[in-house]
Coordinates of C-alpha atoms and ligand atoms in Angstrom, one line a residue:
X1 CA -17.8 14.6 -30.4
X2 CA -14.9 16.3 -28.6
X3 CA -11.5 14.5 -28.4
X4 CA -8.8 15.1 -25.7
X5 CA -5.3 13.8 -25.6
X6 CA -3.4 13.0 -22.4
X7 CA -0.4 11.2 -21.0
X8 CA -2.4 9.4 -18.3
X9 CA -6.1 8.6 -18.0
X10 CA -7.3 7.7 -14.5
X11 CA -10.7 5.9 -14.6
X12 CA -12.6 6.4 -11.3
X13 CA -12.4 9.1 -8.6
X14 CA -11.6 6.8 -5.6
X15 CA -8.6 6.5 -3.3
X16 CA -6.6 4.4 -5.8
X17 CA -6.8 6.7 -8.8
X18 CA -6.2 9.8 -6.5
X19 CA -3.1 8.2 -5.0
X20 CA -1.7 7.3 -8.4
X21 CA -2.4 10.7 -9.8
X22 CA -0.7 12.5 -6.9
X23 CA 2.4 10.2 -7.2
X24 CA 2.7 10.9 -10.9
X25 CA 2.2 14.7 -10.5
X26 CA 4.9 14.7 -7.8
X27 CA 7.3 12.7 -9.9
X28 CA 6.7 14.6 -13.1
X29 CA 4.7 17.8 -12.8
X30 CA 4.7 18.2 -16.6
X31 CA 2.6 15.1 -17.1
X32 CA -1.0 15.6 -18.4
X33 CA -3.5 13.6 -16.4
X34 CA -7.3 13.3 -16.8
X35 CA -9.4 11.7 -14.1
X36 CA -12.9 10.6 -15.1
X37 CA -15.6 9.9 -12.6
X38 CA -19.1 8.8 -13.4
X39 CA -20.7 10.3 -10.3
X40 CA -21.3 13.9 -9.6
X41 CA -18.5 13.9 -7.0
X42 CA -15.4 11.9 -6.3
X43 CA -15.2 9.3 -3.4
X44 CA -18.9 8.5 -3.3
X45 CA -18.3 4.7 -3.7
X46 CA -16.1 2.4 -1.5
X47 CA -13.7 5.2 -0.6
X48 CA -16.4 7.3 1.1
X49 CA -16.0 7.3 4.9
X50 CA -19.4 5.6 5.6
X51 CA -18.9 2.9 3.0
X52 CA -15.8 1.3 4.5
X53 CA -14.6 0.6 8.1
X54 CA -11.8 3.2 8.0
X55 CA -9.3 0.8 9.5
X56 CA -5.7 1.7 8.8
X57 CA -5.1 -2.1 8.3
X58 CA -1.8 -2.8 10.0
X59 CA -2.6 -6.3 11.2
X60 CA -2.5 -5.2 14.9
X61 CA -6.1 -6.2 15.6
X62 CA -7.4 -8.2 12.6
X63 CA -7.1 -11.8 13.7
X64 CA -7.7 -13.2 10.2
X65 CA -4.3 -12.0 9.1
X66 CA -2.6 -14.4 11.5
X67 CA -4.1 -17.8 11.0
X68 CA -3.4 -20.7 13.3
X69 CA -1.7 -23.6 11.5
X70 CA -2.7 -27.2 12.0
X71 CA 0.3 -27.7 14.3
X72 CA -1.0 -24.9 16.5
X73 CA 1.6 -22.3 15.4
X74 CA 0.7 -18.8 14.3
X75 CA 1.5 -17.7 10.7
X76 CA 2.5 -14.1 10.7
X77 CA 3.8 -13.5 7.1
X78 CA 0.6 -11.9 5.9
X79 CA 0.5 -9.6 9.0
X80 CA 4.1 -8.5 8.2
X81 CA 3.2 -7.8 4.6
X82 CA 0.1 -5.8 5.6
X83 CA 1.9 -3.8 8.3
X84 CA 4.8 -2.8 6.0
X85 CA 2.3 -1.9 3.3
X86 CA 0.4 0.5 5.6
X87 CA 3.7 2.0 6.7
X88 CA 4.1 3.1 3.1
X89 CA 0.7 4.9 3.2
X90 CA 1.7 6.6 6.5
X91 CA 4.9 7.9 4.8
X92 CA 3.0 9.1 1.7
X93 CA 0.5 11.0 3.8
X94 CA 3.3 12.4 6.1
X95 CA 5.1 13.8 3.0
X96 CA 1.9 15.4 1.8
X97 CA 1.1 16.9 5.2
X98 CA 4.6 18.2 5.7
X99 CA 4.4 20.0 2.3
X100 CA 0.8 21.3 3.0
X101 CA -0.5 19.2 0.1
X102 CA -2.8 17.5 2.7
X103 CA -4.6 19.4 5.5
X104 CA -4.0 18.9 9.2
X105 CA -3.9 15.1 9.9
X106 CA -7.0 15.1 12.1
X107 CA -9.0 15.9 8.9
X108 CA -8.4 12.4 7.7
X109 CA -6.6 10.2 10.2
X110 CA -7.1 9.9 14.0
X111 CA -5.2 7.9 16.6
X112 CA -7.5 5.1 17.6
X113 CA -5.9 2.1 19.5
X114 CA -6.2 -1.2 17.7
X115 CA -7.5 -3.9 20.0
X116 CA -8.4 -7.5 19.7
X117 CA -10.9 -9.0 22.1
X118 CA -11.7 -12.7 22.5
X119 CA -13.6 -14.9 24.9
X120 CA -13.5 -18.7 25.6
X121 CA -10.4 -20.8 26.5
X122 CA -9.5 -21.8 23.0
X123 CA -9.6 -18.2 21.6
X124 CA -7.7 -16.9 24.6
X125 CA -4.9 -19.5 23.9
X126 CA -4.9 -18.3 20.3
X127 CA -4.6 -14.6 21.2
X128 CA -1.8 -15.3 23.7
X129 CA 0.2 -17.3 21.1
X130 CA -0.5 -14.6 18.5
X131 CA 0.8 -11.9 20.8
X132 CA 3.9 -14.0 21.7
X133 CA 4.8 -14.6 18.1
X134 CA 4.0 -11.1 16.8
X135 CA 5.9 -9.2 19.5
X136 CA 9.1 -11.1 18.5
X137 CA 9.0 -8.9 15.4
X138 CA 10.0 -5.2 15.8
X139 CA 7.0 -4.2 13.7
X140 CA 4.7 -5.4 16.5
X141 CA 6.8 -4.7 19.5
X142 CA 4.4 -2.1 20.9
X143 CA 1.6 -4.6 21.3
X144 CA 0.3 -5.2 24.8
X145 CA -1.6 -8.3 26.1
X146 CA -3.9 -8.8 29.1
X147 CA -6.4 -11.3 30.5
X148 CA -7.2 -9.0 33.4
X149 CA -10.8 -7.8 33.3
X150 CA -9.9 -4.5 35.1
X151 CA -7.3 -3.7 32.5
X152 CA -9.7 -4.6 29.7
X153 CA -12.3 -2.4 31.3
X154 CA -9.9 0.5 31.0
X155 CA -9.0 -0.3 27.4
X156 CA -12.7 -0.8 26.2
X157 CA -15.2 0.2 28.9
X158 CA -18.3 -0.6 26.8
X159 CA -17.2 -4.1 26.1
X160 CA -16.9 -4.8 29.9
X161 CA -20.1 -3.1 31.0
X162 CA -22.7 -5.8 32.0
X163 CA -20.2 -8.7 31.1
X164 CA -19.9 -11.8 33.3
X165 CA -16.6 -11.2 35.2
X166 CA -16.0 -15.0 35.4
X167 CA -15.9 -15.4 31.6
X168 CA -12.4 -16.3 30.3
X169 CA -11.4 -13.3 28.2
X170 CA -8.2 -11.7 26.7
X171 CA -7.3 -8.6 24.7
X172 CA -4.3 -7.0 22.9
X173 CA -3.7 -3.4 22.2
X174 CA -1.5 -1.2 20.0
X175 CA -2.0 2.4 21.0
X176 CA -0.8 3.9 17.7
X177 CA -3.5 2.3 15.6
X178 CA -5.5 4.6 13.4
X179 CA -9.0 5.3 12.0
X180 CA -8.8 6.8 8.5
X181 CA -11.5 8.7 6.7
X182 CA -10.5 7.5 3.2
X183 CA -13.3 9.7 1.7
X184 CA -11.5 12.7 3.1
X185 CA -8.1 11.4 2.0
X186 CA -9.5 11.0 -1.6
X187 CA -11.2 14.4 -1.7
X188 CA -8.1 16.1 -0.4
X189 CA -5.8 14.3 -2.8
X190 CA -8.0 15.3 -5.7
X191 CA -8.2 18.9 -4.5
X192 CA -4.4 18.9 -4.5
X193 CA -4.4 17.6 -8.1
X194 CA -6.9 20.2 -9.2
X195 CA -4.4 22.9 -8.2
X196 CA -1.7 21.5 -10.5
X197 CA -1.5 22.5 -14.1
X198 CA -2.0 19.7 -16.6
X199 CA -4.7 17.9 -14.4
X200 CA -8.3 17.8 -15.3
X201 CA -11.2 16.1 -13.5
X202 CA -14.3 15.2 -15.5
X203 CA -17.3 14.4 -13.3
X204 CA -20.5 12.8 -14.6
X205 CA -18.5 11.1 -17.3
X206 CA -18.7 7.3 -17.7
X207 CA -16.1 5.3 -19.5
X208 CA -17.8 2.9 -22.0
X209 CA -15.5 1.6 -24.7
X210 CA -11.8 1.1 -25.5
X211 CA -9.8 0.8 -28.7
X212 CA -6.1 0.1 -28.9
X213 CA -4.3 2.3 -31.3
X214 CA -1.4 1.3 -33.5
X215 CA 1.1 3.4 -31.5
X216 CA 0.3 1.4 -28.2
X217 CA -1.9 4.3 -26.9
X218 CA -5.6 3.9 -26.1
X219 CA -8.7 5.6 -27.6
X220 CA -11.4 5.6 -25.0
X221 CA -15.0 6.6 -25.4
X222 CA -17.0 8.0 -22.6
X223 CA -20.5 9.4 -22.0
X224 CA -21.0 12.9 -20.6
X225 CA -24.0 12.0 -18.5
X226 CA -25.1 15.7 -18.1
X227 CA -25.0 16.7 -21.7
X228 CA -25.7 13.2 -23.0
X229 CA -22.8 13.5 -25.4
X230 CA -19.9 11.2 -26.4
X231 CA -16.4 12.3 -25.5
X232 CA -13.3 10.6 -26.8
X233 CA -9.9 10.5 -25.1
X234 CA -6.5 9.4 -26.4
X235 CA -4.2 8.3 -23.6
X236 CA -0.7 6.8 -23.5
X237 CA -1.4 5.0 -20.2
X238 CA -4.7 4.0 -18.6
X239 CA -5.4 3.1 -15.0
X240 CA -8.7 1.4 -14.2
X241 CA -9.6 2.4 -10.7
X242 CA -13.3 1.8 -11.0
X243 CA -13.6 0.0 -7.6
X244 CA -16.2 -2.8 -7.9
X245 CA -16.7 -1.8 -11.6
X246 CA -13.0 -2.4 -12.5
X247 CA -13.8 -5.9 -13.7
X248 CA -16.5 -4.7 -16.1
X249 CA -14.2 -1.9 -17.4
X250 CA -11.3 -4.3 -17.8
X251 CA -13.6 -6.6 -19.8
X252 CA -14.6 -3.8 -22.1
X253 CA -10.9 -3.0 -22.7
X254 CA -10.7 -6.5 -24.3
X255 CA -7.1 -7.1 -23.0
X256 CA -5.9 -10.7 -22.9
X257 CA -4.6 -10.3 -19.4
X258 CA -8.2 -9.8 -18.1
X259 CA -9.6 -13.0 -19.6
X260 CA -10.8 -15.6 -17.1
X261 CA -11.5 -13.1 -14.3
X262 CA -14.9 -12.9 -12.7
X263 CA -16.4 -11.1 -9.7
X264 CA -18.4 -12.1 -6.6
X265 CA -20.0 -9.0 -5.2
X266 CA -20.7 -8.8 -1.4
X267 CA -22.7 -5.9 0.1
X268 CA -22.4 -4.7 3.7
X269 CA -24.2 -2.9 6.5
X270 CA -23.2 -1.3 9.8
X271 CA -25.0 -0.6 13.0
X272 CA -24.3 3.1 13.8
X273 CA -24.6 5.0 17.1
X274 CA -24.1 8.7 17.2
X275 CA -25.3 9.3 20.8
X276 CA -22.5 11.4 22.4
X277 CA -22.9 9.8 25.9
X278 CA -22.2 6.3 24.3
X279 CA -19.7 7.4 21.7
X280 CA -17.5 9.1 24.2
X281 CA -17.1 5.9 26.3
X282 CA -15.4 4.0 23.5
X283 CA -12.1 5.0 21.9
X284 CA -10.7 2.1 20.0
X285 CA -11.2 -0.4 17.1
X286 CA -12.0 -3.7 18.8
X287 CA -11.8 -6.7 16.5
X288 CA -13.1 -10.1 17.4
X289 CA -13.0 -13.5 15.7
X290 CA -15.1 -14.2 12.6
X291 CA -18.0 -16.6 13.3
X292 CA -17.4 -20.1 11.9
X293 CA -18.3 -20.2 8.2
X294 CA -18.1 -16.4 7.7
X295 CA -15.9 -15.0 5.0
X296 CA -12.8 -13.1 6.2
X297 CA -14.2 -9.7 5.4
X298 CA -17.0 -10.1 7.9
X299 CA -14.9 -10.2 11.0
X300 CA -17.0 -8.2 13.5
X301 CA -15.6 -5.1 15.1
X302 CA -16.8 -2.2 17.3
X303 CA -15.1 0.9 16.1
X304 CA -14.7 4.6 17.0
X305 CA -15.0 6.4 13.7
X306 CA -14.4 10.1 12.9
X307 CA -16.1 10.8 9.5
X308 CA -16.2 14.3 8.1
X309 CA -14.9 15.4 11.5
X310 CA -17.8 13.9 13.5
X311 CA -17.4 11.0 15.9
X312 CA -19.6 7.9 15.8
X313 CA -19.5 4.2 16.7
X314 CA -19.8 1.5 14.1
X315 CA -20.4 -2.2 14.5
X316 CA -20.3 -4.7 11.8
X317 CA -20.0 -5.3 8.9
X318 CA -23.0 -7.5 8.3
X319 CA -22.3 -8.9 4.8
X320 CA -25.1 -9.4 2.3
X321 CA -25.9 -10.9 -1.1
X322 CA -26.0 -8.6 -4.0
X323 CA -25.7 -8.6 -7.8
X324 CA -24.4 -5.0 -8.0
X325 CA -20.7 -4.1 -8.5
X326 CA -21.1 -0.6 -7.1
X327 CA -23.4 0.9 -4.5
X328 CA -24.9 3.0 -7.3
X329 CA -24.5 0.2 -9.8
X330 CA -27.0 -2.0 -11.7
X331 CA -28.6 -5.2 -10.6
X332 CA -27.5 -6.6 -14.0
X333 CA -23.7 -6.0 -13.2
X334 CA -23.1 -9.6 -12.2
X335 CA -24.9 -11.3 -15.1
X336 CA -23.4 -8.9 -17.6
X337 CA -19.9 -9.8 -16.4
X338 CA -20.4 -13.4 -17.3
X339 CA -18.4 -14.2 -20.5
X340 CA -17.4 -17.5 -22.2
X341 CA -13.8 -17.0 -20.8
X342 CA -14.9 -16.8 -17.1
X343 CA -18.1 -18.9 -17.1
X344 CA -16.2 -22.1 -15.9
X345 CA -14.3 -20.4 -13.0
X346 CA -17.5 -18.6 -12.0
X347 CA -19.6 -21.8 -12.1
X348 CA -17.0 -23.8 -10.2
X349 CA -16.8 -21.1 -7.5
X350 CA -20.6 -20.9 -7.3
X351 CA -20.9 -24.6 -6.8
X352 CA -18.1 -24.9 -4.3
X353 CA -19.1 -21.9 -2.2
X354 CA -22.8 -22.6 -1.7
X355 CA -22.0 -22.2 2.1
X356 CA -20.8 -18.7 1.5
X357 CA -23.9 -17.8 -0.5
X358 CA -26.1 -19.3 2.2
X359 CA -24.2 -17.3 4.8
X360 CA -24.7 -14.1 2.9
X361 CA -28.4 -14.6 2.4
X362 CA -28.8 -15.5 6.1
X363 CA -27.0 -12.2 6.9
X364 CA -29.4 -10.3 4.7
X365 CA -32.4 -11.9 6.4
X366 CA -31.4 -10.8 9.9
X367 CA -33.7 -8.4 11.7
X368 CA -32.5 -5.2 13.4
X369 CA -32.9 -7.0 16.8
X370 CA -30.8 -10.0 15.7
X371 CA -28.1 -7.6 14.6
X372 CA -28.1 -5.8 17.9
X373 CA -27.9 -9.3 19.5
X374 CA -24.6 -9.8 17.6
X375 CA -23.5 -6.4 18.9
X376 CA -24.2 -7.5 22.5
X377 CA -21.5 -10.1 22.2
X378 CA -19.2 -7.1 22.2
X379 CA -21.2 -4.5 24.1
X380 CA -23.6 -6.5 26.4
X381 CA -25.6 -3.4 27.5
X382 CA -26.3 -2.2 23.9
X383 CA -29.9 -0.8 23.5
X384 CA -31.7 -1.4 20.2
X385 CA -33.0 2.2 20.1
X386 CA -29.5 3.7 20.1
X387 CA -28.4 2.0 16.9
X388 CA -29.4 2.6 13.3
X389 CA -28.5 0.7 10.2
X390 CA -26.3 2.2 7.5
X391 CA -25.5 0.8 4.1
X392 CA -21.8 0.2 3.4
X393 CA -20.0 -0.1 0.0
X394 CA -19.8 -3.0 -2.3
X395 CA -16.8 -5.4 -2.4
X396 CA -16.3 -7.4 -5.5
X397 CA -14.2 -10.4 -4.6
X398 CA -12.0 -11.8 -7.4
X399 CA -12.8 -15.1 -9.1
X400 CA -10.0 -16.4 -11.3
X401 CA -9.0 -19.5 -13.2
X402 CA -7.3 -22.3 -11.3
X403 CA -5.6 -25.3 -12.9
X404 CA -6.7 -27.7 -10.2
X405 CA -10.0 -26.4 -9.1
X406 CA -11.2 -24.8 -12.3
X407 CA -11.8 -21.5 -10.5
X408 CA -11.1 -20.0 -7.1
X409 CA -12.4 -17.2 -5.0
X410 CA -9.9 -14.7 -3.6
X411 CA -10.4 -12.2 -0.9
X412 CA -7.4 -10.0 -1.6
X413 CA -6.5 -7.3 -4.1
X414 CA -4.8 -7.9 -7.5
X415 CA -3.3 -5.5 -10.0
X416 CA -3.6 -6.6 -13.6
X417 CA -1.0 -5.1 -16.0
X418 CA -0.9 -5.6 -19.8
X419 CA 2.3 -6.9 -21.3
X420 CA 3.1 -3.6 -23.0
X421 CA 2.5 -1.8 -19.7
X422 CA 0.0 0.6 -21.2
X423 CA -2.9 -0.4 -19.0
X424 CA -3.3 -1.4 -15.3
X425 CA -6.4 -2.3 -13.4
X426 CA -7.0 -2.9 -9.7
X427 CA -9.4 -5.7 -8.8
X428 CA -10.6 -6.8 -5.3
X429 CA -11.1 -4.8 -2.1
X430 CA -9.1 -6.2 0.7
X431 CA -7.0 -5.0 2.6
X432 CA -8.1 -2.2 0.4
X433 CA -7.5 1.5 0.8
X434 CA -4.8 1.0 3.5
X435 CA -2.6 -0.6 0.8
X436 CA -3.4 2.0 -1.9
X437 CA 0.2 3.4 -1.8
X438 CA 1.9 0.0 -2.0
X439 CA -0.4 -1.0 -4.9
X440 CA 0.3 2.2 -6.8
X441 CA 4.1 2.0 -6.2
X442 CA 3.8 -1.5 -7.8
X443 CA 2.1 0.1 -10.9
X444 CA 4.8 2.8 -11.1
X445 CA 7.5 0.2 -10.9
X446 CA 5.9 -1.9 -13.6
X447 CA 4.5 0.7 -16.0
X448 CA 6.9 3.6 -15.5
X449 CA 10.1 1.6 -15.0
X450 CA 12.3 3.7 -17.3
X451 CA 11.3 6.9 -15.6
X452 CA 11.7 5.4 -12.2
X453 CA 15.4 4.5 -13.0
X454 CA 16.3 8.2 -13.6
X455 CA 18.1 10.0 -10.7
X456 CA 15.2 12.6 -10.6
X457 CA 12.5 10.0 -10.0
X458 CA 14.6 8.0 -7.6
X459 CA 15.4 11.1 -5.5
X460 CA 11.7 12.1 -5.5
X461 CA 10.6 8.6 -4.5
X462 CA 13.0 8.6 -1.6
X463 CA 11.7 12.0 -0.5
X464 CA 8.1 10.9 -0.6
X465 CA 8.7 7.4 0.8
X466 CA 11.9 7.6 3.0
X467 CA 12.0 3.7 3.3
X468 CA 11.9 3.3 -0.5
X469 CA 14.5 0.8 -1.6
X470 CA 15.0 -0.4 2.0
X471 CA 13.2 -3.1 4.1
X472 CA 11.0 -2.1 7.0
X473 CA 10.7 -5.8 7.8
X474 CA 14.4 -6.5 8.2
X475 CA 16.0 -3.1 8.9
X476 CA 15.1 -2.2 12.5
X477 CA 16.9 1.1 12.5
X478 CA 15.1 2.2 9.4
X479 CA 11.7 1.1 10.9
X480 CA 12.4 3.1 14.0
X481 CA 13.3 6.3 12.1
X482 CA 10.4 6.0 9.7
X483 CA 7.8 5.2 12.4
X484 CA 8.8 8.0 14.7
X485 CA 8.6 10.4 11.7
X486 CA 5.1 9.2 10.5
X487 CA 3.6 8.9 14.0
X488 CA 4.9 12.4 14.9
X489 CA 3.8 14.0 11.5
X490 CA 0.4 12.4 11.5
X491 CA -0.1 13.1 15.3
X492 CA -0.6 9.4 16.1
X493 CA 1.9 9.4 19.0
X494 CA 0.6 8.6 22.6
Ligands
LIG1 C1 -17.7 -2.7 3.8 C2 -16.3 -2.3 3.5 C3 -15.4 -2.1 4.5 C4 -14.1 -1.8 4.1 N1 -13.2 -1.5 5.1 C5 -12.0 -1.1 4.8 C6 -11.1 -0.8 5.9 O1 -11.4 -0.8 7.1 N2 -9.8 -0.4 5.5 C7 -9.4 -0.3 4.3 O2 -8.3 0.0 4.0 N3 -10.2 -0.6 3.2 C8 -11.5 -1.0 3.5 N4 -12.4 -1.3 2.5 C9 -11.9 -1.3 1.1 C10 -11.8 0.1 0.5 O3 -12.9 0.9 0.8 C11 -11.5 0.0 -1.0 O4 -10.5 -0.9 -1.2 C12 -11.2 1.3 -1.6 O5 -12.0 2.3 -1.2 C13 -11.2 1.1 -3.1 O6 -10.9 2.3 -3.7 P1 -11.1 2.5 -5.3 O7 -10.5 3.8 -5.6 O8 -10.5 1.3 -5.9 O9 -12.7 2.4 -5.5 P2 -13.9 3.3 -5.2 O10 -13.7 4.2 -4.1 O11 -15.1 2.5 -5.3 O12 -13.8 4.3 -6.5 C14 -14.1 3.8 -7.8 C15 -14.7 5.0 -8.6 O13 -14.8 4.6 -9.9 C16 -16.0 5.2 -10.4 N5 -16.4 4.4 -11.7 C17 -16.8 3.1 -11.7 N6 -17.0 2.8 -13.0 C18 -16.7 3.9 -13.8 C19 -16.8 4.2 -15.2 N7 -17.2 3.3 -16.1 N8 -16.5 5.5 -15.6 C20 -16.1 6.4 -14.7 N9 -16.0 6.2 -13.3 C21 -16.3 5.0 -12.9 C22 -17.0 4.9 -9.3 O14 -18.1 5.8 -9.4 C23 -16.1 5.3 -8.1 O15 -16.2 6.6 -7.7 C24 -13.7 -1.6 2.8 C25 -14.7 -1.8 1.8 C26 -16.0 -2.1 2.1 C27 -17.0 -2.2 1.0

C-alpha cells in the first residue's frame, strides 16, 4: 500500500473543492494539495452543466428568496445575502480571467437576463411589491418591472406566443443576469491547478476510511478503483467536497460535529429543447412561482443554457424521489446513512414531511405529456415532439437535530468545521455552486485564520476579491466599482 503526505486533501472533484484548491494555491503556492475524485473525470456529478440549472443565483428572478410575510410585506434579507455572495464569485472569476487562469468568459459564463414572470391578480401584486422593495436597495437598482404584454413579448417572446392577452400578467428583468456552466468552471479551475507544482489529482480513487492521528493530522484510506489497490494519505487539513456523498464521507470521519445530521435526497429532471429555430427565440432565465406544496428547489423556470459552448432551452426541474446520494451513487446510500445519532431527526422529518414525499412521488409518476403541459404554462405553444427529458443531478437536503421539533429539513447549504479546524465538510445544495466562493472564504477564515492574518494573505485576498473586508450591502461606492469591474471583465454588460 502506497502512502502520500500532503498539506491539504480535497475530497471530490466538484466546483467546491476546485474553488478551495485555487484559493489556497493563489494564497500559498508552496502548499501541497491532493484532490481525489472517485469518477474517471472531475465535474461529472452536480457541477456538470447538464446536472444543474446553471443559474448564477443573485436573487434577481428567484421568487422564493423574497417571501411574502403574513402582514403582506416582502422580506428581502435572504435576497441581499444571496446577491452579495454571488458578487464574490463574480470577483473570483474576474481575477482568474484577468490573469489568464480561466479562459475567455464565454467559455463558462454568459449574459442571460434574469426575469420573473407571474400571472393572476395576487401574484402580480406580489411581484409589484417585490420590485418596489428590492429596487430601494442599490444591489437591485437595475431591475425593471412591467405589466405591459407588448413589453413582456419583447423580453420573452416564447412566453407570450399563443397566450391570452386579457390575462393579468407581470414581469421583472435584470439584464446583467448570468447563465453559468459550472462544469466548465470546475474543469478549468482544475486544469489551472494541474499546472501548479505541488498539486496532484487522483481520478478513480474513492475515499473510504479516516483515522485521526495524534498530531491532529488525518490518515485517510482510499481505493484505487482501476488497480483495485488501497492508497493511504496523511493530510494536515481535509475538505469534504463530495457533493451529495459529503454526508456519508463525514460520517465515516467519525467527527463529533457530524453527529445528528441526516440527508434527504431529491432527484431532478429537465425538459430540453435543442431545435435552433426555438432556442434562438428565447434569451433569458424566466422564473415563475412554485406550485403550492412544492419544495423551494422545484420552482419552475424556462432557461437559455449554454453548455459546452452549445445553446439549448431547459425547463424544470421536475423533482423526484430517490434513495441515491449521487447520480452515480448506490440505491443503498439513504439507508446506509441512518445511524443511531440521526435516526430520531430523520424519523421526525419523515413523519412531518409526508406531503413532500407524496409530492416527489407524484412528480416521478408524471408522463412526458404532463410535463409538457406544465411547460405550456410558460410557453403555451410548446410542442411535445420538440422536447426531450434529461436527468439532472442529485440534491441531498440536510436533516438536522432540532430541540423543539426533534429534527428539521433544511434547503440551504451548511459548512461543518471540526473544533480543531483540521476538517471541513460542505452539506446541502442550495443556492449551491453560485455561492461556492463565499462558502470557501468561510472555510479559509475558520481553518486558516492565522495565515489569513498575515499581510501577504491579506494583500492577496484583496487582490482576488477587491471587496474583501468591505460591505457590498452597505457601501454603495464599493458596490458600483466592483460591479462595473466584474460585469466588464466577464463580458456581462449590456
Ligand atoms: C437539479 C439541480 C439544479 C441546480 N441548480 C443550480 C443552479 O441553478 N445554480 C447553482 O448555483 N447551483 C445549482 N445547483 C447546485 C450545484 O449544482 C451544487 O451545489 C454544486 O455543483 C455542488 O458542487 P460540489 O463540488 O459540492 O459537488 P459535486 O459537483 O457533486 O462534486 C462532488 C464530487 O465528489 C465526488 N465524490 C463523492 N464521494 C467521493 C468519495 N468517497 N471519494 C472521492 N470522490 C468522491 C463525486 O464523484 C463528485 O465528483 C443545482 C443542483 C441540482 C442537482
